[in-house]
Coordinates of C-alpha atoms in Angstrom, one line a residue:
Q1 CA -9.5 74.1 117.4
V2 CA -10.0 75.3 113.8
Q3 CA -9.8 78.7 112.4
L4 CA -11.7 79.6 109.1
V5 CA -10.6 82.8 107.3
E6 CA -12.6 84.0 104.3
S7 CA -11.6 86.4 101.6
G8 CA -12.9 87.6 98.3
G9 CA -16.1 89.4 99.0
G10 CA -16.9 92.8 97.6
L11 CA -19.1 94.8 95.3
V12 CA -20.0 93.6 91.8
Q13 CA -22.6 94.5 89.1
A14 CA -25.4 92.0 88.3
G15 CA -24.2 89.5 85.8
G16 CA -20.7 89.7 87.1
S17 CA -18.5 87.1 89.1
L18 CA -16.7 86.8 92.4
R19 CA -14.7 84.1 94.0
L20 CA -14.7 83.5 97.7
S21 CA -11.9 81.6 99.4
C22 CA -11.9 80.0 102.9
A23 CA -8.6 78.9 104.4
A24 CA -8.8 76.4 107.3
S25 CA -6.0 76.2 109.8
G26 CA -5.5 74.4 113.2
R27 CA -6.9 70.9 113.7
T28 CA -8.2 70.5 110.2
S29 CA -8.3 66.7 110.5
T30 CA -11.5 67.3 112.5
I31 CA -13.3 68.8 109.5
A32 CA -15.7 66.5 107.7
A33 CA -17.1 69.0 105.2
M34 CA -16.8 72.6 104.3
G35 CA -19.1 75.0 102.6
W36 CA -20.8 78.4 102.5
Y37 CA -23.8 79.8 104.2
R38 CA -25.3 83.2 103.6
Q39 CA -27.5 85.6 105.7
T40 CA -29.3 88.8 105.1
P41 CA -30.6 91.1 107.8
G42 CA -33.5 89.7 109.8
K43 CA -33.3 86.3 108.1
Q44 CA -31.8 83.0 108.9
R45 CA -28.5 81.7 107.7
D46 CA -29.1 79.4 104.7
L47 CA -26.8 76.9 103.1
V48 CA -25.4 78.0 99.7
A49 CA -23.1 75.2 98.9
L50 CA -21.2 72.3 100.7
I51 CA -18.4 69.9 99.8
I52 CA -18.0 66.5 101.6
F53 CA -14.4 65.7 102.2
G54 CA -14.7 61.9 102.0
D55 CA -16.0 61.6 98.5
S56 CA -16.0 65.2 97.3
T57 CA -19.8 65.2 97.0
T58 CA -21.2 68.6 96.5
N59 CA -24.6 70.1 97.5
Y60 CA -26.0 73.5 96.3
A61 CA -29.1 75.5 97.2
N62 CA -31.6 75.5 94.3
S63 CA -31.1 79.2 93.8
V64 CA -27.5 78.9 93.0
K65 CA -27.4 75.7 91.0
G66 CA -25.8 76.3 87.6
R67 CA -24.3 79.6 88.7
F68 CA -22.1 78.8 91.7
T69 CA -19.4 76.1 92.0
I70 CA -17.7 74.9 95.1
S71 CA -14.2 73.4 95.0
R72 CA -11.4 72.3 97.3
D73 CA -7.5 72.5 97.3
T74 CA -6.6 69.8 99.7
A75 CA -2.9 70.8 99.9
K76 CA -3.9 74.4 101.0
N77 CA -6.8 73.4 103.2
T78 CA -8.8 75.9 101.2
V79 CA -12.3 75.9 99.8
Y80 CA -13.5 78.2 97.1
L81 CA -16.9 79.4 95.9
Q82 CA -16.9 80.6 92.3
M83 CA -19.9 82.7 91.8
N84 CA -21.1 83.6 88.3
S85 CA -24.1 85.4 86.9
L86 CA -24.6 87.1 90.1
K87 CA -27.9 88.6 90.9
P88 CA -28.9 91.4 93.3
E89 CA -30.7 88.7 95.5
D90 CA -27.3 87.1 96.0
T91 CA -26.4 90.1 98.2
A92 CA -25.6 88.8 101.8
V93 CA -23.0 88.2 104.2
Y94 CA -21.3 84.8 103.2
Y95 CA -19.9 82.7 106.0
C96 CA -17.5 79.9 105.6
Y97 CA -18.6 76.7 107.5
G98 CA -16.8 73.6 108.6
R99 CA -18.8 70.5 109.8
R100 CA -16.9 68.7 112.5
W101 CA -16.5 65.0 112.8
G102 CA -18.4 63.4 115.8
V103 CA -19.3 65.4 118.9
G104 CA -18.7 69.1 119.2
S105 CA -19.5 72.4 117.6
D106 CA -19.1 73.1 113.9
Y107 CA -16.8 75.8 112.8
W108 CA -17.6 79.2 111.3
G109 CA -15.7 82.1 109.7
Q110 CA -16.2 85.7 110.5
G111 CA -18.2 86.4 107.3
T112 CA -17.6 88.4 104.2
Q113 CA -20.0 90.9 102.5
V114 CA -21.0 90.3 98.9
T115 CA -23.0 93.1 97.3
V116 CA -24.5 92.7 93.8
S117 CA -25.8 96.0 92.4
S118 CA -28.5 96.2 89.7

């Protein structure tokens, strides 16, 4: 099994920055990609950013392109999300996500709140 533990959420003013971290432990060899989703009350959980482990390809939601950067520290089994130029509409619970190789359920962290005040 894999455990994903997020950190780095909090309250920031519009235009500010935050960095989220997600540390993976356990059977990390089963992870094919990692990233971040976010969710606001009453809405579905949406992809924010993803990094594919094989070739380090990254994908971003259109709403965060140019502002957010996802990166990975292989030695620490940790993925980061650097969030710059934050907007109130970025306010959400951010969940770390791990895509599993082959058959089986993907992995999720417990979520961390990001609040951007106007």
